[in-house]
PDB file of C-alpha atoms in Angstrom:
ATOM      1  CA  UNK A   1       2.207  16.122  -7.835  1.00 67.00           C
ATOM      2  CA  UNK A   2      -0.744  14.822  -6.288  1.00 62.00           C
ATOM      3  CA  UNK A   3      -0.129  14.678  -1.993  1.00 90.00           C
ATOM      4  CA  UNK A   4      -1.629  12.664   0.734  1.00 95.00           C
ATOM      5  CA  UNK A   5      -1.064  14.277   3.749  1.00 95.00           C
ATOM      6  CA  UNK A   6      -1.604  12.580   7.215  1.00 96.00           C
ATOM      7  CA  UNK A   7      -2.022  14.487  10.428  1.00 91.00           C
ATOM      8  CA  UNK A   8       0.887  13.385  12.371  1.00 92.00           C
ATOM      9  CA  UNK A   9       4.116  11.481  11.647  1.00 93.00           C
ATOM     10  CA  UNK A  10       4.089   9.881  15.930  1.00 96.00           C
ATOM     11  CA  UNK A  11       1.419   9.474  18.096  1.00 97.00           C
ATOM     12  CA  UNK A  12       1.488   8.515  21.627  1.00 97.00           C
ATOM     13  CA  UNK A  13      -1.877   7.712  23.018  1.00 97.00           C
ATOM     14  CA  UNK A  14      -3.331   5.870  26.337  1.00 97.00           C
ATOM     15  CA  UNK A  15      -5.190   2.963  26.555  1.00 98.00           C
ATOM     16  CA  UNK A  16      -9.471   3.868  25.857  1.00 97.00           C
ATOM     17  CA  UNK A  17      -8.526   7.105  24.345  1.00 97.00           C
ATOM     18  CA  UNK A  18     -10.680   8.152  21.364  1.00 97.00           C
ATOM     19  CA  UNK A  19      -7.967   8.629  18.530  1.00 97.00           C
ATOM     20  CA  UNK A  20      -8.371  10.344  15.465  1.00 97.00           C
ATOM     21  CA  UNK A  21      -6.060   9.720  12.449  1.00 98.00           C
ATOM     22  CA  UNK A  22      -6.692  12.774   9.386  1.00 97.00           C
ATOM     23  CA  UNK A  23      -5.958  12.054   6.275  1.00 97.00           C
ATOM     24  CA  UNK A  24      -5.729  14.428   3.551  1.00 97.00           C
ATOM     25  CA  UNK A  25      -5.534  14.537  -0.140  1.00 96.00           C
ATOM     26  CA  UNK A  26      -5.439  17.361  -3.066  1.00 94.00           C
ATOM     27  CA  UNK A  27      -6.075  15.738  -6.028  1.00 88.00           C
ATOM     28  CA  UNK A  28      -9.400  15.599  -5.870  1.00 91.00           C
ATOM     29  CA  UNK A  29      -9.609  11.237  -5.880  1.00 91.00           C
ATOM     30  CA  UNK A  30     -12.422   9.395  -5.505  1.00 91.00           C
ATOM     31  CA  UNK A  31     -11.207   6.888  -3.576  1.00 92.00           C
ATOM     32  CA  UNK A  32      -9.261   6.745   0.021  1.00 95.00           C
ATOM     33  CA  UNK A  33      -7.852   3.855   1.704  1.00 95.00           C
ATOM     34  CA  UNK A  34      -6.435   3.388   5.220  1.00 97.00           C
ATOM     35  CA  UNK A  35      -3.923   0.611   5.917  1.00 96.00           C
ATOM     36  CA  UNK A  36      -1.910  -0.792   8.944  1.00 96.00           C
ATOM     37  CA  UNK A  37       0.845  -2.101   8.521  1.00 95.00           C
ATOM     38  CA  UNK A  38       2.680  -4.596  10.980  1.00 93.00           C
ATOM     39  CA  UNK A  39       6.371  -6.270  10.728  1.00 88.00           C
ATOM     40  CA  UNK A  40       5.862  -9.718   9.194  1.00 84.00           C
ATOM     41  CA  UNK A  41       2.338  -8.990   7.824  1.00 86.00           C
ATOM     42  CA  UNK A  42       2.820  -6.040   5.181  1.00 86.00           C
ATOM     43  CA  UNK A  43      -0.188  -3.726   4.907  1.00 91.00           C
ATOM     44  CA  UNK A  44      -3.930  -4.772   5.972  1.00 92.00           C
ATOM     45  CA  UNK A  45      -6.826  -3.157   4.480  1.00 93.00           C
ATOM     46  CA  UNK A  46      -8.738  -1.363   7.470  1.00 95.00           C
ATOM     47  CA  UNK A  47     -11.497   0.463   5.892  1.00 95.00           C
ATOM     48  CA  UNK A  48     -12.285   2.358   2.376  1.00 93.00           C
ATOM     49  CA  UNK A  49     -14.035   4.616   0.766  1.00 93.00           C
ATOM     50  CA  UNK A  50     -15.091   5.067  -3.367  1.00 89.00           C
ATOM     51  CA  UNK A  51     -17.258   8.387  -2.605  1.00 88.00           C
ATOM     52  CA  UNK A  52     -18.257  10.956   0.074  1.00 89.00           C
ATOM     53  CA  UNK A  53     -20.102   9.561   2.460  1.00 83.00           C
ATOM     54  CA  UNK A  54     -19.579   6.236   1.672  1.00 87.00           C
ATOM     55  CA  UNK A  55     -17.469   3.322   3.360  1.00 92.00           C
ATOM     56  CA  UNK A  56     -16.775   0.073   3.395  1.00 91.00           C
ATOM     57  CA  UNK A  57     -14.974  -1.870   5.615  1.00 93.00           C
ATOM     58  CA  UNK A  58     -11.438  -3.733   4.812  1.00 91.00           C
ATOM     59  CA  UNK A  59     -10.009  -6.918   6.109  1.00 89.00           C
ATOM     60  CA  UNK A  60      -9.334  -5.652   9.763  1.00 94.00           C
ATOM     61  CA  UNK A  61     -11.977  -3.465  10.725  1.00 96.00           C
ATOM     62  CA  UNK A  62     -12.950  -4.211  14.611  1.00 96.00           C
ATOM     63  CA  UNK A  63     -11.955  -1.379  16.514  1.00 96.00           C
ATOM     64  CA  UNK A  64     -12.146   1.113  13.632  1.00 98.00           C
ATOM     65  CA  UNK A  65     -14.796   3.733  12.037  1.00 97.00           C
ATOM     66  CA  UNK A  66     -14.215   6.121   9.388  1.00 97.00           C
ATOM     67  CA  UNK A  67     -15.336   9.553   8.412  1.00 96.00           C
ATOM     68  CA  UNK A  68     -15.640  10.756   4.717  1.00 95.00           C
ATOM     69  CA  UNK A  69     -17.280  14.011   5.123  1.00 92.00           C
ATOM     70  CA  UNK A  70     -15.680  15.592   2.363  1.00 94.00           C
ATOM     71  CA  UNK A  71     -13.881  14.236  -0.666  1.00 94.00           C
ATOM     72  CA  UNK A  72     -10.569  15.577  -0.278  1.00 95.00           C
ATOM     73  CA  UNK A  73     -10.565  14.003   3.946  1.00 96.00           C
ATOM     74  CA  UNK A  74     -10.846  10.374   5.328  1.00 97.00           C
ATOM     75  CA  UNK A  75     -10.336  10.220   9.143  1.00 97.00           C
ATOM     76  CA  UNK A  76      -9.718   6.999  10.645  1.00 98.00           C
ATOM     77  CA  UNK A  77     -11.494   6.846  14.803  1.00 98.00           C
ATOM     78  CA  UNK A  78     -10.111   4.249  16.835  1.00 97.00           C
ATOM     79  CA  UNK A  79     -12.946   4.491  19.332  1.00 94.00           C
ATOM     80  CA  UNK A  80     -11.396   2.930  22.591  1.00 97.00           C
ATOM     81  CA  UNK A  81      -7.287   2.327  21.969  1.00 97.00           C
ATOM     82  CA  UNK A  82      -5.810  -0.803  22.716  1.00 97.00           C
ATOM     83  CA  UNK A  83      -2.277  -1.629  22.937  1.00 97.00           C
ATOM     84  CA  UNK A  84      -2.571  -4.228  19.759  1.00 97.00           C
ATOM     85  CA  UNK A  85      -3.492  -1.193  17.898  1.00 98.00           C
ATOM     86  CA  UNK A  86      -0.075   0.072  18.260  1.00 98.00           C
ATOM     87  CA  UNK A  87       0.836   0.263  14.464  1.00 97.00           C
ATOM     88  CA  UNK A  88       2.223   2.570  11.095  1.00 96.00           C
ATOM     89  CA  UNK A  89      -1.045   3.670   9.994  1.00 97.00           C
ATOM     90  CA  UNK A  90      -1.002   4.931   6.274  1.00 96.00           C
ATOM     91  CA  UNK A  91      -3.501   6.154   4.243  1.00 97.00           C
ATOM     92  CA  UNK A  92      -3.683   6.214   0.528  1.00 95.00           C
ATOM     93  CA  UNK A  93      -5.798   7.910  -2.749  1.00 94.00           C
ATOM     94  CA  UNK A  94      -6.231   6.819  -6.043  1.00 91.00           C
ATOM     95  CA  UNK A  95      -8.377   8.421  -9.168  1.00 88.00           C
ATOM     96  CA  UNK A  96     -10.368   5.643 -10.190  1.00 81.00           C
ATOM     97  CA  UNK A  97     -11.313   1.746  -8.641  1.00 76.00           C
ATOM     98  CA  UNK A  98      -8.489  -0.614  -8.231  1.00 71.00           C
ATOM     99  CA  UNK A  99      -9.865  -2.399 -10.509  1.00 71.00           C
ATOM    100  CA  UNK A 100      -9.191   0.019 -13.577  1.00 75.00           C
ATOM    101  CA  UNK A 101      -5.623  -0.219 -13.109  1.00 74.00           C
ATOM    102  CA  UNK A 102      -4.805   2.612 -11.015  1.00 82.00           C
ATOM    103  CA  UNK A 103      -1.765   3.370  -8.646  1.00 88.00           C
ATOM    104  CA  UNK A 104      -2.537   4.475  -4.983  1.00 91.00           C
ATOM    105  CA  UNK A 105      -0.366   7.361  -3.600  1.00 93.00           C
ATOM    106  CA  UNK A 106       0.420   6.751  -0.097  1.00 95.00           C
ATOM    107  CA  UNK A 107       0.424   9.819   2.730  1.00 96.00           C
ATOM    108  CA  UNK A 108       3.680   9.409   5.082  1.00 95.00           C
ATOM    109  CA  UNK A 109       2.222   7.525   7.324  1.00 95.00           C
ATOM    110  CA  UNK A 110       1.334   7.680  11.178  1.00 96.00           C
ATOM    111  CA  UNK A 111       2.961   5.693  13.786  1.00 96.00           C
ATOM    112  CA  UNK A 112       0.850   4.635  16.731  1.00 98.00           C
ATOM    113  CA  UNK A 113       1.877   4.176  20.270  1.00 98.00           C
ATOM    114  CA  UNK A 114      -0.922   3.094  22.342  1.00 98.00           C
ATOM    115  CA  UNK A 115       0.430   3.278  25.712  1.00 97.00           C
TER     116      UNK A 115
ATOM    117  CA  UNK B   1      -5.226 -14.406   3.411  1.00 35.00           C
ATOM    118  CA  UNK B   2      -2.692 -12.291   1.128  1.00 40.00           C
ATOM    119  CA  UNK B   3      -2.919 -12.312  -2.561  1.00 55.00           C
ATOM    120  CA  UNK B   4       0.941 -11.770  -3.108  1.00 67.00           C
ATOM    121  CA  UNK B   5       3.973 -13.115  -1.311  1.00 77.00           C
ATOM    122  CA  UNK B   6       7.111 -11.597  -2.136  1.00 81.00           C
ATOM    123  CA  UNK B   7      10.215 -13.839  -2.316  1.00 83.00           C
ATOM    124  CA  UNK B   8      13.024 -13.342  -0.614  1.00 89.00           C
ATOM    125  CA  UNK B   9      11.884 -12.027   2.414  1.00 89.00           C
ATOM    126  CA  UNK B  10      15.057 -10.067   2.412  1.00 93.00           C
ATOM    127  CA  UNK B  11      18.261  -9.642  -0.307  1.00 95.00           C
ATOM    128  CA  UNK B  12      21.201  -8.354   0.542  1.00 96.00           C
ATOM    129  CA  UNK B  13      23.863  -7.396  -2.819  1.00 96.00           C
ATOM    130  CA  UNK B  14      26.634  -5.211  -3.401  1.00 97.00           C
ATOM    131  CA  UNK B  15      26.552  -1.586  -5.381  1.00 97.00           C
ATOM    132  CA  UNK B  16      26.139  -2.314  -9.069  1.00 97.00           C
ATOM    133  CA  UNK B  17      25.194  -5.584  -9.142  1.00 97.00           C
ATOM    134  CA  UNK B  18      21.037  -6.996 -10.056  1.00 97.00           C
ATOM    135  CA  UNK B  19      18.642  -7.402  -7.490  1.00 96.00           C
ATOM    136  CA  UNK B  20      15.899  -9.800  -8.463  1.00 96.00           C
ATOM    137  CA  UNK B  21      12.413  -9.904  -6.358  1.00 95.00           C
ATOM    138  CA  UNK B  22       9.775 -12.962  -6.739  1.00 95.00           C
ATOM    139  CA  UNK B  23       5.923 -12.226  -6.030  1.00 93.00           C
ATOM    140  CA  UNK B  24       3.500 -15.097  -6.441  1.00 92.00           C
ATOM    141  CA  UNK B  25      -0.216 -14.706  -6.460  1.00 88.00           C
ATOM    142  CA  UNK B  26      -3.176 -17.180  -5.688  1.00 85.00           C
ATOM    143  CA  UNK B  27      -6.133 -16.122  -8.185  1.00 83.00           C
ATOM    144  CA  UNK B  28      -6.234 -15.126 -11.524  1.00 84.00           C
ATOM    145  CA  UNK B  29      -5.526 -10.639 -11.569  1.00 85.00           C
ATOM    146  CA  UNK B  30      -6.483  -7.779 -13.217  1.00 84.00           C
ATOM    147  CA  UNK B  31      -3.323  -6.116 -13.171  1.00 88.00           C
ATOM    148  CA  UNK B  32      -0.214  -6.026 -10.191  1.00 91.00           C
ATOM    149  CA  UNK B  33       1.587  -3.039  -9.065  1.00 93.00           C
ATOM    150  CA  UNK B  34       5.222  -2.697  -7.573  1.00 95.00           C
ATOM    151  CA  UNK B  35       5.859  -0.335  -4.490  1.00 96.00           C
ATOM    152  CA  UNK B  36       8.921   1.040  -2.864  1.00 97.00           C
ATOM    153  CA  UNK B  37       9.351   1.503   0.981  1.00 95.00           C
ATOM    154  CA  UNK B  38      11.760   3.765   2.057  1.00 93.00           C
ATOM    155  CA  UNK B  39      12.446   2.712   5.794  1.00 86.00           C
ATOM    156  CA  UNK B  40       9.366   4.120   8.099  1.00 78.00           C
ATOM    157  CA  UNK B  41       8.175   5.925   5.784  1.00 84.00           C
ATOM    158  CA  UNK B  42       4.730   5.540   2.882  1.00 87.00           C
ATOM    159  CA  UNK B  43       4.381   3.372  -0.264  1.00 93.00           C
ATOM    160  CA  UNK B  44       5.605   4.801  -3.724  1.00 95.00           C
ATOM    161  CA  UNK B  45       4.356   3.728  -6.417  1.00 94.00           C
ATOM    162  CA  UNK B  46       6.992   1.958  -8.929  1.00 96.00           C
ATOM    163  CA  UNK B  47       5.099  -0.213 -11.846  1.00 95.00           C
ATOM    164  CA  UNK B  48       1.557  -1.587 -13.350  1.00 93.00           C
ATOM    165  CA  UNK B  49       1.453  -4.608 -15.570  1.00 94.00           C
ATOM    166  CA  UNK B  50      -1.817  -5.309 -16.394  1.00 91.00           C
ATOM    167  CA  UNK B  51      -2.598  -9.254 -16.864  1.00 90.00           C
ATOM    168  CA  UNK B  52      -2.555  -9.110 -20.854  1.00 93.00           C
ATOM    169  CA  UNK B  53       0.816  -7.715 -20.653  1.00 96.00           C
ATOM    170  CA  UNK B  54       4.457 -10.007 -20.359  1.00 97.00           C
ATOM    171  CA  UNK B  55       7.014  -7.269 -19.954  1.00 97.00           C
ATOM    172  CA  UNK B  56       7.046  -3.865 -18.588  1.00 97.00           C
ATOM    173  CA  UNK B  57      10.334  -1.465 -18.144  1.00 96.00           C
ATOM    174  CA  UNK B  58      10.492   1.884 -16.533  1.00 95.00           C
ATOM    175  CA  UNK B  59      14.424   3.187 -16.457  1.00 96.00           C
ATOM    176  CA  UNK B  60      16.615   0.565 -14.833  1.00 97.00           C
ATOM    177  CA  UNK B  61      13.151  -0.988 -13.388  1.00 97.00           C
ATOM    178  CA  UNK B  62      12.001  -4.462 -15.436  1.00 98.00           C
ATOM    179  CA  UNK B  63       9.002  -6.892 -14.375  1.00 98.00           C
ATOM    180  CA  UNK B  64       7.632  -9.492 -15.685  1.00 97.00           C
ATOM    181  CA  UNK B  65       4.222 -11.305 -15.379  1.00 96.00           C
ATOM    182  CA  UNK B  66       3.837 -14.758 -16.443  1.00 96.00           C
ATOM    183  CA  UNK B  67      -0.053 -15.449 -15.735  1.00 93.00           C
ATOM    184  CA  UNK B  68       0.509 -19.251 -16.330  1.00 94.00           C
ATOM    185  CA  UNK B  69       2.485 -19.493 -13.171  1.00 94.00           C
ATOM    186  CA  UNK B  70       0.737 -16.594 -11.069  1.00 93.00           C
ATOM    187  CA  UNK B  71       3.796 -15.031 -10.192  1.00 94.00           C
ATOM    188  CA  UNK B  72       6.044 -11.708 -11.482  1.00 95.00           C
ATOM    189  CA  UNK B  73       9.397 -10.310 -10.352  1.00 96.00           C
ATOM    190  CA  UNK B  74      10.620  -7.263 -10.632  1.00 97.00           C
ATOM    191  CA  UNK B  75      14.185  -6.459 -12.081  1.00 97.00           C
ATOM    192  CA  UNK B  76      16.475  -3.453 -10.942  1.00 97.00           C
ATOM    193  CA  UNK B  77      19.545  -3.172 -13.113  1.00 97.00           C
ATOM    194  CA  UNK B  78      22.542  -1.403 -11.688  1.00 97.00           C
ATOM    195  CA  UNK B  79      21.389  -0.978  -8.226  1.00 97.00           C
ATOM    196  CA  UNK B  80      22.606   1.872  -6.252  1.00 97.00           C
ATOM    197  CA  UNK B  81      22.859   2.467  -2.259  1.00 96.00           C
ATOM    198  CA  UNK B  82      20.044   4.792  -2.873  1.00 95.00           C
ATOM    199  CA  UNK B  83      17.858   1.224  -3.655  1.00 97.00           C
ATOM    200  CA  UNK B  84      17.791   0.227  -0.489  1.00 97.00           C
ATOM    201  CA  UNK B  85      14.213  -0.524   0.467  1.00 97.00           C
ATOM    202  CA  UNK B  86      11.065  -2.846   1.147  1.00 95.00           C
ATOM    203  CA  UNK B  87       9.428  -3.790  -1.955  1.00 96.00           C
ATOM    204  CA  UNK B  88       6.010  -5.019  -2.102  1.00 94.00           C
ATOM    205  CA  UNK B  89       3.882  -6.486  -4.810  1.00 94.00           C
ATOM    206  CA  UNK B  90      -0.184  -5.804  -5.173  1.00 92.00           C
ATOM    207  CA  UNK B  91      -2.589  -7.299  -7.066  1.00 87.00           C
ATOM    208  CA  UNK B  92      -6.058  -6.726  -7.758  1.00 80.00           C
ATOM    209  CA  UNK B  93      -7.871 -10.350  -8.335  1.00 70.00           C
ATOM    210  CA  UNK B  94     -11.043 -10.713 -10.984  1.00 66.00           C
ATOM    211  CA  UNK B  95     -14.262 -10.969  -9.905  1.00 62.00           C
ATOM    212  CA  UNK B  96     -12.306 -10.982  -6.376  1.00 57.00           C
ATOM    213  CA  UNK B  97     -12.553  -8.176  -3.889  1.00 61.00           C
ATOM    214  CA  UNK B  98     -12.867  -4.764  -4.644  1.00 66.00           C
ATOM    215  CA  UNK B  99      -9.649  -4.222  -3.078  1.00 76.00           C
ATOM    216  CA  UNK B 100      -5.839  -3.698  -3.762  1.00 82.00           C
ATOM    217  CA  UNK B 101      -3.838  -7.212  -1.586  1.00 85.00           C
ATOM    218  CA  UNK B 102       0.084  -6.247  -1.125  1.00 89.00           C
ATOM    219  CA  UNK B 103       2.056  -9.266   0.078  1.00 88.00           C
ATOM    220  CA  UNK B 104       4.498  -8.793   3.037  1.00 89.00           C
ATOM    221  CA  UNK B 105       7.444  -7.371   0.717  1.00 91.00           C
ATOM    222  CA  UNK B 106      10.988  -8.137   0.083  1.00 93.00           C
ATOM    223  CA  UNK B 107      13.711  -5.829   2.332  1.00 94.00           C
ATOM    224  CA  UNK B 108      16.564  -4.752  -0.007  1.00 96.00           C
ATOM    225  CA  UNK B 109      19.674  -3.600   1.187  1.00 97.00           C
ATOM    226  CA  UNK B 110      22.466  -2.418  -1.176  1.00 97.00           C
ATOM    227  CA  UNK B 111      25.942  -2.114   0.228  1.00 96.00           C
ATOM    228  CA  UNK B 112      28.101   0.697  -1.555  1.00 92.00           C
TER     229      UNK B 112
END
């Protein structure tokens, strides 16, 4: 069974912390995701990535970097935390492009509390 | 702006009986995808129907895609307590973004 791992489940964080959100996967995919997600607007594309090294950014992605060091690891930096970044944070894999029919497989998820 | 919107927002039904979620979509796809949302917890991955395809089924799971209208529900037959969860559809536009678009998702709650 293919797993997405994220590094914590709760997070409580102050205001112009540094915040770093791990994500993990162990089926080798080429591509990693990270989402928020926010009652009354479903999930919001923050930043991907189809390769090592390479990202792209998503739909929301002021107040975000990423890190794709290595394949299997896509870290999600919230370089100064604000309280409207207070969110479930979940990060996803898939094998190949969404556009070759693929289905993502979602880690847990990480809520935010930016204090 | 999202690609899907589930309809209802929420659907409340008794043990046993259908439940019956609505997701319409604004461009033309290359294939849409069903997820389940267990409450605080991440996406699972239900269903694909790819845009040349009508009718899928996967155990008491059904969806349809009707291209003409830009929309698809999904089906669940015999729904159990067990059921209860957000539901979201995504859809992957052509010659759109290179991206997965889930709508906001339908809350299901089955009373046993």
């Amino acid at each position: 069974d293919v797993k997405v791992t994220q590094s914590s489940r709760y997070l409580v964080k102050r205001t112009g912390e540094k915040v770093f959100l791990e994500c993990v996967q162990d089926m080798d995919h080429e591509n990693m995701f990270w989402y928020r997600q926010d009652p009354g607007l479903g999930l919001r594309l923050i930043y991907f990535s189809y390769d090592v090294k390479m990202k792209e950014k998503g739909d929301i992605p002021e107040g975000y970097s990423v890190s794709r060091e290595k394949k299997e690891r896509f870290s999600l930096i919230l370089e100064s935390a604000s309280t409207n970044q207070t969110s479930m944070y979940l990060c996803a894999s898939t094998l190949r492009p969404p556009w070759q029919g693929y289905e993502q497989f979602f880690g847990p998820g990480t809520r935010l509390t930016v204090l | 702006s999202q690609q899907g919107e589930e309809d209802p927002q929420a659907l409340s039904i008794q043990e046993g009986e259908n439940a019956t979620m609505n997701c319409s979509y604004k461009t033309s796809i290359n294939n849409l995808q069903w997820y389940r949302q267990n409450s605080g917890r991440g996406l699972v991955h239900l269903i694909l129907i790819r845009s040349n395809e009508r009718e899928k089924h996967s155990g008491r799971l059904r969806v349809t895609l009707d291209t003409s209208k830009k929309s698809s529900s999904l089906l669940i037959t015999a729904s159990r307590a067990a059921d209860t969860a957000s539901y979201f559809c995504a859809s992957f536009s052509q010659g759109g973004s290179e991206k997965l678009v889930f709508g906001k998702g339908t809350k299901l709650t089955v009373n046993p």
